[in-house]
XYZ file of N, CA and C in Angstrom:
693
model
N 0.834 -1.321 -0.017
C -0.229 0.087 -0.081
C 1.046 1.312 0.117
N 2.144 1.144 0.400
C 3.126 2.288 0.192
C 3.078 2.820 -0.953
N 3.234 1.894 -2.149
C 3.398 2.045 -3.396
C 2.130 3.175 -3.869
N 1.082 2.790 -3.490
C -0.156 3.240 -3.901
C -0.279 4.713 -3.311
N 0.167 4.622 -1.761
C 0.178 6.353 -1.592
C 1.205 7.154 -2.103
N 2.279 6.522 -2.604
C 3.354 7.345 -3.387
C 2.764 7.696 -4.528
N 2.130 6.831 -5.163
C 1.393 7.275 -6.573
C 0.432 8.304 -6.516
N -0.336 8.113 -5.437
C -1.286 9.392 -5.123
C -0.851 10.371 -5.065
N 0.133 10.352 -4.197
C 0.853 11.842 -3.875
C 1.475 12.367 -5.178
N 2.183 11.596 -5.948
C 2.833 12.352 -7.324
C 1.690 12.729 -8.188
N 0.677 11.884 -8.465
C -0.353 12.275 -9.288
C -1.130 13.632 -8.731
N -1.241 13.694 -7.501
C -1.701 14.775 -6.892
C -1.062 16.093 -7.272
N 0.071 16.037 -7.166
C 1.127 17.094 -7.474
C 1.065 17.249 -8.922
N 0.903 16.385 -9.908
C 0.579 16.721 -11.549
C -0.490 17.257 -11.671
N -1.522 16.550 -11.133
C -2.930 17.165 -11.380
C -3.328 18.373 -11.070
N -2.594 18.901 -9.770
C -3.049 20.122 -9.192
C -2.362 21.215 -10.447
N -1.420 20.951 -10.904
C -0.734 21.787 -12.069
C -1.440 21.564 -13.394
N -2.037 20.292 -13.508
C -2.526 20.100 -14.691
C -1.877 20.452 -16.215
N -0.703 20.232 -16.422
C 0.028 20.633 -17.360
C -0.688 20.301 -18.868
N -0.561 21.209 -19.814
C -1.127 20.929 -21.268
C -0.103 20.719 -22.103
N -0.266 19.589 -23.197
C 0.567 19.467 -24.246
C 1.221 20.702 -24.897
N 2.344 21.134 -25.104
C 2.879 22.117 -25.833
C 2.871 23.419 -24.975
N 2.336 23.369 -23.764
C 2.585 24.620 -22.970
C 3.781 25.049 -22.527
N 4.929 24.309 -22.553
C 6.126 24.742 -21.931
C 6.627 25.516 -23.076
N 6.542 24.949 -24.566
C 6.882 25.883 -25.288
C 6.405 27.258 -25.634
N 4.851 26.924 -25.614
C 4.092 28.340 -25.594
C 4.661 29.469 -24.795
N 4.695 28.928 -23.463
C 5.119 29.895 -22.513
C 6.292 30.604 -22.466
N 7.382 29.746 -23.088
C 8.709 30.439 -23.103
C 8.614 31.113 -24.476
N 7.756 31.149 -25.683
C 7.723 32.116 -26.366
C 7.279 33.478 -25.970
N 5.914 33.208 -25.124
C 5.212 34.288 -24.888
C 6.273 35.160 -23.817
N 6.895 34.367 -22.974
C 7.892 34.997 -21.966
C 8.947 35.977 -22.831
N 9.321 35.296 -23.717
C 10.495 36.073 -24.750
C 9.740 37.376 -25.151
N 8.535 37.308 -25.603
C 7.841 38.391 -26.346
C 7.800 39.594 -25.360
N 7.039 38.960 -23.906
C 6.752 40.040 -23.096
C 8.061 40.684 -22.518
N 9.175 40.256 -22.535
C 10.450 40.511 -21.911
C 11.099 41.772 -23.099
N 10.614 41.400 -24.187
C 11.492 42.551 -25.313
C 10.180 43.284 -25.784
N 9.181 43.634 -25.242
C 8.132 44.237 -25.814
C 8.376 45.506 -26.487
N 9.399 46.472 -25.677
C 9.799 47.773 -26.329
C 10.431 47.578 -27.415
N 11.688 46.713 -27.104
C 12.399 46.726 -28.539
C 11.424 45.910 -29.943
N 10.586 45.003 -29.620
C 9.682 44.396 -30.876
C 8.931 45.486 -31.279
N 8.476 46.546 -30.553
C 7.428 47.329 -31.194
C 8.638 48.698 -31.771
N 9.446 49.016 -31.153
C 10.305 49.932 -31.702
C 10.850 49.687 -33.278
N 11.246 48.374 -33.098
C 11.814 47.795 -34.478
C 10.573 47.867 -35.613
N 9.651 47.104 -35.119
C 8.352 47.002 -36.121
C 7.891 48.290 -36.665
N 8.041 49.136 -35.612
C 7.492 50.431 -36.260
C 8.584 51.339 -37.211
N 10.018 51.067 -36.753
C 10.856 51.483 -37.835
C 10.941 50.788 -39.197
N 10.445 49.653 -39.107
C 10.505 48.840 -40.249
C 9.421 49.460 -41.236
N 8.024 49.646 -40.394
C 6.896 49.995 -41.423
C 7.292 51.505 -41.764
N 7.880 52.336 -41.120
C 8.429 53.716 -41.236
C 8.988 53.575 -42.689
N 10.118 52.796 -42.636
C 10.997 52.720 -43.869
C 10.318 51.980 -45.015
N 9.702 51.353 -44.664
C 8.834 50.398 -45.957
C 7.588 51.161 -46.449
N 6.822 51.713 -45.802
C 5.459 52.176 -46.042
C 5.177 53.725 -45.795
N 5.264 53.730 -44.355
C 4.556 54.953 -43.721
C 5.515 56.368 -44.103
N 6.689 56.128 -44.267
C 7.701 57.361 -44.517
C 7.715 58.022 -43.091
N 8.846 58.945 -43.174
C 9.101 59.909 -42.006
C 9.111 61.263 -42.467
N 8.136 62.045 -41.658
C 7.666 63.341 -41.923
C 8.685 64.228 -42.044
N 9.810 63.821 -41.151
C 11.112 64.737 -41.145
C 12.147 64.389 -42.277
N 12.057 63.655 -42.871
C 12.876 63.080 -43.744
C 12.342 63.130 -45.343
N 13.331 63.546 -46.226
C 13.080 63.649 -47.690
C 13.126 62.148 -48.039
N 13.398 61.350 -47.546
C 13.834 60.043 -48.098
C 12.444 59.182 -48.233
N 12.076 58.615 -49.428
C 10.923 58.054 -49.664
C 10.673 56.751 -49.115
N 9.383 56.209 -48.639
C 9.483 54.981 -48.374
C 9.930 53.892 -49.347
N 10.378 52.621 -48.878
C 10.866 51.743 -49.710
C 9.533 51.409 -50.864
N 8.366 51.032 -50.273
C 7.408 50.464 -51.327
C 7.246 51.519 -52.426
N 7.033 52.841 -51.888
C 6.920 53.772 -53.202
C 8.162 53.876 -53.970
N 9.157 53.929 -53.451
C 10.340 54.037 -54.340
C 10.440 52.884 -55.429
N 10.207 51.609 -54.791
C 10.243 50.575 -55.672
C 9.097 50.742 -56.836
N 8.070 50.996 -56.174
C 6.760 51.034 -57.296
C 7.336 52.238 -58.327
N 7.728 53.386 -58.064
C 7.790 54.302 -59.062
C 8.939 53.677 -59.912
N 10.017 52.949 -59.450
C 11.062 52.679 -60.257
C 10.299 51.764 -61.267
N 9.764 50.598 -60.883
C 9.071 49.520 -61.612
C 8.230 50.252 -62.847
N 7.587 51.457 -62.331
C 6.805 52.133 -63.436
C 7.675 52.609 -64.446
N 9.185 53.410 -64.050
C 9.619 53.762 -64.992
C 10.589 52.820 -65.986
N 10.903 52.095 -65.370
C 11.559 50.884 -65.893
C 10.385 50.084 -67.097
N 9.599 50.097 -66.649
C 8.414 49.540 -67.498
C 8.428 50.410 -68.899
N 8.304 51.717 -68.606
C 8.141 52.602 -69.673
C 9.487 52.449 -70.440
N 10.475 52.375 -70.060
C 11.618 52.430 -70.668
C 11.782 50.890 -71.713
N 11.006 50.005 -71.312
C 11.195 48.825 -72.087
C 10.638 48.708 -73.309
N 9.816 49.596 -73.676
C 9.391 50.049 -74.889
C 10.558 50.463 -76.053
N 11.710 51.084 -75.274
C 12.855 51.607 -76.034
C 13.832 50.404 -76.139
N 14.055 49.728 -74.975
C 14.687 48.638 -74.761
C 14.125 47.185 -74.494
N 13.913 46.320 -75.026
C 13.002 45.346 -74.678
C 13.479 44.250 -73.612
N 15.090 44.471 -73.594
C 15.765 43.430 -72.661
C 15.625 43.999 -71.081
N 14.909 45.187 -70.895
C 14.454 45.986 -69.592
C 13.436 45.210 -69.055
N 12.464 44.312 -69.681
C 11.194 43.866 -69.691
C 11.266 42.939 -68.130
N 12.576 42.154 -68.398
C 12.862 41.358 -67.091
C 13.031 42.160 -65.602
N 13.772 43.243 -65.937
C 13.999 44.019 -64.604
C 12.681 44.914 -64.334
N 11.783 45.186 -65.018
C 10.704 45.782 -64.795
C 9.788 44.785 -63.936
N 9.750 43.577 -64.461
C 8.774 42.368 -63.852
C 9.542 42.132 -62.515
N 10.759 42.092 -62.375
C 11.312 41.856 -61.107
C 11.077 42.731 -60.060
N 10.975 44.061 -60.386
C 10.726 45.138 -59.524
C 9.360 45.220 -59.159
N 8.458 44.864 -60.116
C 7.272 44.803 -59.733
C 6.853 43.429 -58.687
N 7.656 42.557 -58.818
C 7.514 41.397 -57.841
C 7.963 41.498 -56.598
N 9.134 42.505 -56.513
C 9.870 42.988 -55.249
C 8.650 44.082 -54.737
N 8.012 44.715 -55.305
C 6.999 45.740 -54.885
C 5.954 44.712 -54.200
N 5.423 43.748 -54.554
C 4.407 42.861 -54.020
C 5.025 42.177 -52.680
N 6.159 41.804 -52.805
C 6.686 41.193 -51.593
C 6.952 42.362 -50.625
N 7.292 43.322 -50.784
C 7.349 44.547 -49.698
C 6.210 44.846 -49.240
N 4.908 44.921 -50.022
C 3.391 45.410 -49.560
C 3.260 44.146 -48.505
N 3.550 42.795 -48.921
C 3.172 41.462 -47.959
C 4.110 41.662 -46.725
N 5.289 42.363 -46.707
C 6.224 42.607 -45.453
C 5.607 43.517 -44.805
N 4.904 44.496 -45.276
C 4.213 45.487 -44.632
C 2.845 44.863 -44.034
N 2.500 44.104 -44.537
C 1.149 43.345 -44.003
C 1.602 42.638 -42.669
N 2.686 41.838 -42.884
C 2.836 41.048 -41.596
C 3.754 41.722 -40.748
N 4.348 42.876 -41.022
C 4.843 43.600 -39.803
C 3.699 44.401 -38.917
N 2.503 44.811 -39.646
C 1.557 45.324 -38.911
C 0.847 44.240 -38.046
N 0.616 42.918 -38.764
C -0.005 41.996 -37.941
C 1.061 41.741 -36.687
N 2.356 41.790 -36.721
C 3.260 41.735 -35.686
C 2.974 42.556 -34.798
N 2.916 44.044 -34.830
C 2.467 44.904 -33.990
C 1.195 44.723 -33.393
N 0.191 44.359 -34.146
C -1.047 43.890 -33.350
C -1.147 42.831 -32.406
N -0.044 41.910 -32.596
C 0.170 40.885 -31.605
C 0.739 41.336 -30.416
N 1.155 42.547 -30.301
C 1.934 43.004 -29.339
C 1.264 43.956 -28.314
N -0.103 43.870 -28.655
C -1.100 44.709 -27.568
C -1.185 43.694 -26.474
N -0.326 43.614 -25.774
C -0.219 42.628 -24.364
C -0.120 43.636 -23.153
N -0.547 43.163 -21.937
C -0.241 43.709 -20.629
C 1.090 43.302 -20.252
N 2.003 44.214 -19.948
C 3.417 43.903 -19.383
C 2.998 42.819 -18.161
N 2.291 43.311 -17.318
C 1.787 42.339 -16.100
C 1.835 41.184 -16.246
N 1.471 40.573 -17.321
C 1.021 39.106 -17.977
C 2.432 38.361 -17.593
N 3.691 39.019 -17.479
C 4.789 38.571 -17.739
C 5.024 37.607 -16.083
N 4.256 38.449 -15.017
C 4.518 37.614 -13.834
C 3.551 36.370 -14.014
N 2.490 36.088 -14.394
C 1.611 35.177 -14.663
C 2.380 33.803 -15.223
N 3.067 34.306 -16.424
C 3.944 33.564 -17.114
C 4.722 32.965 -16.402
N 5.583 33.659 -15.823
C 6.798 33.108 -14.966
C 6.423 32.271 -13.934
N 5.258 32.887 -13.335
C 4.794 31.741 -12.307
C 4.503 30.265 -12.788
N 3.700 30.503 -13.767
C 3.463 29.203 -14.350
C 4.671 28.210 -14.880
N 5.587 28.928 -15.608
C 6.688 28.263 -15.898
C 7.443 27.621 -14.779
N 7.505 28.359 -13.947
C 8.037 27.691 -12.636
C 7.239 26.470 -11.953
N 6.072 26.475 -12.294
C 5.248 25.279 -11.882
C 5.593 24.110 -12.502
N 5.386 24.374 -13.945
C 5.804 23.285 -14.966
C 7.155 22.743 -14.848
N 8.175 23.688 -14.607
C 9.825 23.376 -14.456
C 9.729 22.502 -13.023
N 9.103 22.598 -12.410
C 9.177 21.606 -11.028
C 8.787 20.322 -11.369
N 7.479 20.191 -12.339
C 7.178 19.015 -12.564
C 8.209 18.312 -13.472
N 8.965 19.199 -14.401
C 9.688 18.665 -15.274
C 10.965 18.123 -14.535
N 11.442 18.916 -13.260
C 12.620 18.597 -12.798
C 12.320 16.990 -11.858
N 11.094 17.089 -11.733
C 10.893 15.771 -10.894
C 10.336 14.543 -11.747
N 9.530 14.883 -12.674
C 9.030 13.734 -13.620
C 9.410 13.990 -15.137
N 10.230 14.666 -15.361
C 10.890 14.800 -16.630
C 11.781 13.953 -17.317
N 12.902 14.394 -17.988
C 13.440 15.680 -17.939
C 12.585 16.833 -18.988
N 11.772 16.424 -19.912
C 11.190 16.818 -20.816
C 9.683 16.737 -20.726
N 8.928 17.506 -21.636
C 7.649 17.617 -21.664
C 6.843 16.118 -22.107
N 7.564 15.168 -22.808
C 7.211 13.851 -23.529
C 7.303 12.919 -22.215
N 8.309 13.324 -21.444
C 8.635 12.093 -20.461
C 7.658 12.561 -19.438
N 7.380 13.709 -19.153
C 6.369 14.000 -17.762
C 4.979 13.555 -18.088
N 4.481 13.611 -19.708
C 3.165 13.134 -19.705
C 3.405 11.536 -19.865
N 4.297 10.992 -20.340
C 4.763 9.418 -20.342
C 4.522 9.011 -18.949
N 5.167 9.788 -17.913
C 5.340 9.301 -16.479
C 3.790 9.366 -16.070
N 3.005 10.181 -16.273
C 1.699 10.857 -15.906
C 1.056 9.752 -16.147
N 1.102 9.138 -17.392
C -0.130 8.085 -17.708
C 0.260 6.812 -17.106
N 1.577 6.554 -17.241
C 2.183 5.321 -16.622
C 1.756 5.320 -15.186
N 1.752 6.297 -14.207
C 1.410 6.308 -12.744
C -0.215 6.289 -12.629
N -1.056 6.550 -13.682
C -2.324 6.648 -13.488
C -2.898 4.953 -14.014
N -1.953 4.570 -14.530
C -2.381 2.924 -14.921
C -1.970 2.137 -13.745
N -0.762 2.295 -13.348
C -0.160 1.720 -12.192
C -1.283 1.752 -10.898
N -1.870 3.152 -10.604
C -2.630 3.181 -9.427
C -3.853 2.502 -9.706
N -4.544 2.575 -11.054
C -5.670 1.985 -11.225
C -5.487 0.324 -10.985
N -4.440 -0.090 -11.683
C -4.295 -1.663 -11.366
C -3.943 -2.068 -9.962
N -3.244 -1.068 -9.005
C -3.422 -1.724 -7.898
C -4.613 -1.414 -7.140
N -5.307 -0.483 -7.244
C -6.743 -0.046 -6.671
C -7.593 -1.320 -7.031
N -7.553 -1.534 -8.267
C -8.523 -2.934 -8.699
C -7.956 -4.133 -8.000
N -6.876 -4.426 -8.012
C -6.368 -5.582 -7.261
C -6.465 -5.560 -5.918
N -6.562 -4.722 -5.244
C -6.581 -4.750 -3.592
C -8.177 -4.756 -3.384
N -9.033 -4.809 -4.218
C -10.447 -4.837 -4.130
C -10.810 -6.112 -3.973
N -11.830 -6.672 -3.310
C -12.604 -8.045 -3.389
C -13.271 -8.222 -4.190
N -13.531 -9.434 -4.682
C -14.431 -9.925 -5.894
C -15.799 -9.458 -5.454
N -16.205 -9.340 -4.278
C -17.739 -9.145 -3.986
C -17.957 -7.516 -3.751
N -16.715 -6.637 -3.751
C -16.702 -5.499 -3.929
C -17.321 -4.767 -5.096
N -16.109 -5.594 -5.979
C -16.293 -5.399 -7.452
C -17.578 -5.393 -7.983
N -18.171 -6.943 -7.639
C -19.528 -7.152 -8.221
C -20.694 -6.373 -7.360
N -20.449 -5.907 -6.573
C -21.688 -4.946 -5.799
C -21.705 -3.602 -6.708
N -20.465 -3.142 -6.939
C -20.260 -1.783 -7.570
C -20.743 -2.107 -9.049
N -20.460 -3.133 -9.699
C -21.074 -3.466 -11.011
C -22.685 -3.598 -10.791
N -23.193 -4.350 -10.096
C -24.725 -4.336 -10.072
C -25.213 -2.922 -9.756
N -24.473 -2.050 -8.998
C -25.423 -0.790 -8.726
C -25.245 -0.056 -10.169
N -23.966 -0.048 -10.800
C -23.833 0.550 -12.283
C -24.957 -0.052 -13.228
N -25.131 -1.245 -13.301
C -25.981 -1.931 -14.194
C -27.669 -1.470 -13.889
N -27.838 -1.234 -12.533
C -29.174 -0.946 -12.089
C -29.564 0.536 -12.432
N -28.171 1.223 -12.267
C -28.484 2.757 -12.461
C -28.852 2.987 -14.209
N -28.044 2.148 -14.738
C -28.073 1.972 -16.323
C -29.535 1.797 -16.683
N -30.091 0.609 -16.139
C -31.430 0.310 -16.421
C -32.479 1.385 -16.358
N -32.349 2.057 -15.038
C -33.119 3.179 -14.909
C -33.123 4.271 -15.802
N -31.981 4.470 -16.154
C -31.802 5.561 -17.000
C -32.114 5.143 -18.727
N -32.466 3.935 -18.786
C -32.857 3.230 -20.028
C -34.141 3.315 -20.271
N -35.010 2.960 -18.977
C -36.549 3.134 -18.687
C -36.767 4.712 -18.886
N -36.168 5.618 -18.306
C -36.556 7.160 -18.646
C -36.471 7.484 -19.823
N -35.383 7.062 -20.629
C -35.093 7.330 -21.997
C -36.379 6.949 -22.703
N -36.915 5.565 -22.543
C -37.742 5.006 -23.117
C -39.096 5.923 -22.917
N -39.446 6.221 -21.885
C -40.636 7.062 -21.397
C -40.529 8.335 -22.415
N -39.434 8.713 -22.463
C -39.337 10.207 -23.218
C -39.551 10.055 -24.932
N -38.991 9.025 -25.157
C -38.932 8.581 -26.568
C -40.682 8.378 -26.903
N -41.154 7.569 -26.059
C -42.787 7.414 -26.344
C -43.573 8.484 -26.521
N -43.281 9.412 -25.473
C -43.946 10.835 -25.185
C -43.621 11.326 -26.797
N -42.360 11.469 -26.852
C -41.998 12.126 -28.323
C -42.670 11.691 -29.548
N -42.846 10.217 -29.506
C -43.584 9.626 -30.778
C -44.978 10.150 -30.556
N -45.430 10.371 -29.653
C -47.026 10.748 -29.615
C -46.986 12.125 -30.383
N -46.053 13.254 -30.103
C -46.117 14.479 -30.634
C -45.796 14.294 -32.127
N -44.744 13.330 -32.477
C -44.430 13.123 -33.832
C -45.504 12.751 -34.714
N -46.283 11.824 -34.070
C -47.305 11.101 -34.932
C -48.378 12.354 -35.295
N -48.622 12.932 -34.319
C -49.528 14.221 -34.409
C -48.956 15.131 -35.678
N -47.705 15.439 -35.509
C -46.955 16.398 -36.435
C -47.212 16.210 -37.726
N -46.899 14.584 -37.911
C -47.143 13.896 -39.292
C -48.478 14.020 -39.764
N -49.510 13.848 -39.137
C -50.614 13.900 -39.547
C -50.973 15.179 -39.984
N -50.643 16.116 -39.104
C -50.854 17.531 -39.637
C -50.395 17.917 -40.882
N -49.084 17.474 -41.095
C -48.081 17.570 -42.271
C -49.040 17.177 -43.532
N -49.352 15.983 -43.322
C -49.996 15.022 -44.276
C -51.307 15.653 -44.865
N -52.269 16.371 -43.820
C -53.352 17.164 -44.020
C -53.062 18.340 -44.921
N -52.118 19.025 -44.546
C -51.614 20.250 -45.229
C -51.250 20.031 -46.645
N -50.936 18.659 -46.987
C -50.628 18.327 -48.618
C -52.025 17.785 -49.227
N -53.061 17.699 -48.521
C -54.209 17.470 -49.103
C -54.685 16.149 -48.846
N -54.068 15.369 -47.799
C -54.171 14.015 -47.481
C -54.819 14.118 -46.167
N -56.495 14.430 -46.057
C -56.938 14.593 -44.890
C -57.078 13.134 -44.121
N -57.442 12.261 -44.896
C -57.707 10.974 -44.343
C -56.617 10.335 -43.937
N -55.224 10.562 -44.355
C -54.402 10.009 -43.981
C -54.032 9.727 -42.461
N -53.195 8.626 -41.917
C -52.992 8.361 -40.597
C -51.674 8.008 -40.545
N -50.961 8.539 -39.297
C -49.580 8.064 -39.140
C -49.339 7.553 -37.847
N -48.594 6.711 -37.512
C -48.369 6.441 -35.878
C -46.849 6.040 -35.776
N -46.217 6.615 -34.731
C -44.949 6.298 -34.524
C -44.686 5.362 -33.290
N -44.385 4.278 -33.291
C -44.320 3.362 -32.297
C -42.803 3.173 -31.777
N -42.778 3.177 -30.415
C -41.459 2.438 -29.692
C -41.798 1.458 -29.210
N -41.139 0.172 -29.741
C -41.019 -1.193 -29.633
C -40.096 -1.477 -28.497
N -40.331 -2.501 -27.463
C -39.290 -2.794 -26.437
C -38.265 -3.727 -27.225
N -37.233 -3.758 -26.766
C -35.945 -4.679 -27.526
C -36.362 -6.399 -27.046
N -36.312 -7.259 -28.104
C -36.613 -8.248 -28.085
C -35.265 -9.251 -27.507
N -35.300 -9.982 -26.753
C -33.877 -10.830 -26.279
C -33.487 -10.513 -24.866
N -32.175 -10.507 -24.666
C -31.728 -10.385 -23.293
C -31.872 -9.250 -22.637
N -32.195 -8.728 -21.534
C -32.145 -7.480 -21.183
C -30.719 -6.853 -20.678
N -30.503 -5.862 -20.331
C -28.992 -5.177 -19.921
C -28.323 -5.763 -18.979
N -29.180 -6.424 -18.079
C -28.423 -6.931 -16.890
C -28.293 -8.483 -17.148
N -29.120 -9.012 -18.134
C -28.902 -10.482 -18.599
C -27.690 -10.315 -19.221
N -27.588 -9.574 -20.329
C -26.470 -9.447 -21.234
C -25.073 -9.134 -20.453
N -25.125 -8.609 -19.173
C -23.844 -8.525 -18.567
C -23.651 -9.438 -17.795
N -23.963 -10.642 -17.747
C -23.793 -11.764 -16.829
C -23.509 -12.825 -17.466
């Protein structure tokens, strides 16, 4: 019984934390983002300014605007020199890539609308998970494998320590409960069958079949009952 108590103690530790698959990596990434919010925002904003928005205090045009204008100019020159067609096409493709980059940078900024105070909660959760990894790991896969193995061993010991009479008594109780639920379900089905029959008659009448009759029946199962099939 000492082994059973040990398993219960370990499982209680794991289940109180209740780790989720992939959570360790997710928290690590979230923690890095929260720790570097200012730098991420500053760099992304600078990138957007250089690529698209421009700087009011600078004469330099944003990259998208510059490449767009250059692509248009080179395309007009290709009428004079057809060998410039490829250059114009590549510049236009570059413009599309730059615009897609602008979209991704803006999406990145939107994801940074975070509460810096969230970092404390992330670090606390990571500490809880690390404690489990130190004891049952060393990594997430090993933790979940150990968790499952301990659950199976605990169940095996608990079942093995029970007398056949206790197991049979529990089985009988469950079968009786199942039979009662089945009988309640049958009553509900019969009640629904009456309502359905009336609805069918009304629908048939609306289709001009006034003399039509319909009856939905719930018939009992023929053969062994649930208690007999279980023995």
